Amino acid sequence: MVCARAGLGLVVVVASVFAACEGGGGGDGGSSGGSGDGDGSSSAGEAASDSAADSSGGNPDDAAAMCMRWLSDRADLSEGAWSGDVASCDPGDVPADARDRALGVLNLYRWLADLPPITLDDTLNEKTQACALMMDANATLSHTPPTSWTCYSEVGAEAAGSSNIATTAGVASIDLYMMDPGNPDTIGHRRWILSNSIGPTGIGSTNGYSCLWTIGGSGAANAPWVAYPPPGPFPLSATTIGFANLDQTGWSIQSDTLDFTAATFTITRDGETLPVMQVPLLGGYGSTFATSLLPMGWTTTVGEYHVVIEGVGEPITYDVQIVDCGG
């Protein structure tokens, strides 16, 4: 199953092979609020972009550098062995390098979007580890697990209410969150990972369940808006991983300050306008405002796409270059 959570209540449950639940949260979902007017000259916010490129290595605006980073950071996606045990309610742990690989994939996506990387917190790792144990022990997902649950703990329940949660181990969960199948009204997992406020985070995992802390972060990326796929080069393989494809779940744009409700989105390629279905997304999932764009009768392939957003003050324009990085 795939489920989504907004505020304090479950809002949708959809059958699927894999599952993921996104952390909810009241109000604006813990977003710090972006700055700037989101005009056509900025992508994910110039204040964030320089920091992301400098601290992460390579320039996401250069296709060759982007592909090199994409392939390098994904060369080893192994999960490592979980040391815990459901029978004795031992949350155990995963190897530090496995947790680092999960964080590395998360920060890879943020780098692509010109957002700064985030770090791990040992206390949040412990709490999310207890969360993963609870999900595994009960073979289901819940942001509000009852005290009657097998292996219930207060810290695990706290993490369950503050995290993206999935029926995959930690490294694989990041691709699932970014594709976000089964959440057409929110695309909340993706939005939390690309949020201004996320970080530091905790990642807990068993061999088949995981929790990623997203709520209440102290991040201050201050990006006026964040698009996915983002402006600039973007790997073709990122459109078809995570148990779905981007044409099914949709392109997206999010902001803490720009309301896209009345906006008009136009995507063109080689001078031809490509029809899209605009879907206003619920607030409180990593950003105050967001919209998804579902391709209608076309698919995302190698090439350049020009995006124009009108009706949000000064028009926003940017180009997405889909690149085949191989590998």
PDB file of C-alpha atoms in Angstrom, residues 22 28 31 110 115 164 177-178 180 183-198 214 226 228 252-256 280-292:
ATOM      1  CA  GLU A  22       5.028  10.814   4.390  1.00  0.00           C
ATOM      2  CA  ASP A  28       2.928  24.643   6.875  1.00  0.00           C
ATOM      3  CA  SER A  31       8.672  24.846   6.470  1.00  0.00           C
ATOM      4  CA  ARG A 110      18.946  18.020  -3.203  1.00  0.00           C
ATOM      5  CA  LEU A 115      19.613  22.842  -2.399  1.00  0.00           C
ATOM      6  CA  ASN A 164       8.481   9.480   5.825  1.00  0.00           C
ATOM      7  CA  TYR A 177      10.058   8.897  -1.927  1.00  0.00           C
ATOM      8  CA  MET A 178      11.271  10.959  -4.873  1.00  0.00           C
ATOM      9  CA  ASP A 180       6.228   9.084  -4.827  1.00  0.00           C
ATOM     10  CA  ASN A 183       0.173  10.157  -3.548  1.00  0.00           C
ATOM     11  CA  PRO A 184      -1.303  12.248  -6.374  1.00  0.00           C
ATOM     12  CA  ASP A 185      -2.839  14.831  -4.017  1.00  0.00           C
ATOM     13  CA  THR A 186       0.382  15.630  -2.168  1.00  0.00           C
ATOM     14  CA  ILE A 187       3.623  14.226  -3.650  1.00  0.00           C
ATOM     15  CA  GLY A 188       4.573  14.815  -0.040  1.00  0.00           C
ATOM     16  CA  HIS A 189       7.579  12.514   0.282  1.00  0.00           C
ATOM     17  CA  ARG A 190       9.366  14.296  -2.550  1.00  0.00           C
ATOM     18  CA  ARG A 191       8.431  17.708  -1.218  1.00  0.00           C
ATOM     19  CA  TRP A 192       9.806  16.930   2.242  1.00  0.00           C
ATOM     20  CA  ILE A 193      13.151  15.840   0.792  1.00  0.00           C
ATOM     21  CA  LEU A 194      13.281  19.027  -1.308  1.00  0.00           C
ATOM     22  CA  SER A 195      12.009  21.285   1.463  1.00  0.00           C
ATOM     23  CA  ASN A 196      13.664  24.385   2.842  1.00  0.00           C
ATOM     24  CA  SER A 197      13.263  23.229   6.425  1.00  0.00           C
ATOM     25  CA  ILE A 198      14.433  19.607   6.474  1.00  0.00           C
ATOM     26  CA  THR A 214      11.429  15.054   8.105  1.00  0.00           C
ATOM     27  CA  VAL A 226      11.928  24.358  -6.104  1.00  0.00           C
ATOM     28  CA  TYR A 228      11.374  18.738  -9.995  1.00  0.00           C
ATOM     29  CA  SER A 252       6.243  19.269  -9.523  1.00  0.00           C
ATOM     30  CA  ILE A 253       7.007  22.735  -8.209  1.00  0.00           C
ATOM     31  CA  GLN A 254       6.804  23.841  -4.584  1.00  0.00           C
ATOM     32  CA  SER A 255       7.199  27.029  -2.607  1.00  0.00           C
ATOM     33  CA  ASP A 256       6.689  28.440   0.866  1.00  0.00           C
ATOM     34  CA  PRO A 280      -2.921  21.678  -7.021  1.00  0.00           C
ATOM     35  CA  LEU A 281      -1.330  19.776  -4.150  1.00  0.00           C
ATOM     36  CA  LEU A 282      -2.330  19.901  -0.503  1.00  0.00           C
ATOM     37  CA  GLY A 283      -0.311  22.186   1.741  1.00  0.00           C
ATOM     38  CA  GLY A 284       1.752  21.136   4.734  1.00  0.00           C
ATOM     39  CA  TYR A 285       3.924  18.519   3.058  1.00  0.00           C
ATOM     40  CA  GLY A 286       7.365  20.099   3.071  1.00  0.00           C
ATOM     41  CA  SER A 287       6.059  23.302   1.490  1.00  0.00           C
ATOM     42  CA  THR A 288       3.117  25.627   1.878  1.00  0.00           C
ATOM     43  CA  PHE A 289       2.177  25.536  -1.804  1.00  0.00           C
ATOM     44  CA  ALA A 290       2.771  23.049  -4.616  1.00  0.00           C
ATOM     45  CA  THR A 291       1.434  21.882  -7.968  1.00  0.00           C
ATOM     46  CA  SER A 292       2.100  18.772 -10.008  1.00  0.00           C
TER      47      SER A 292
END
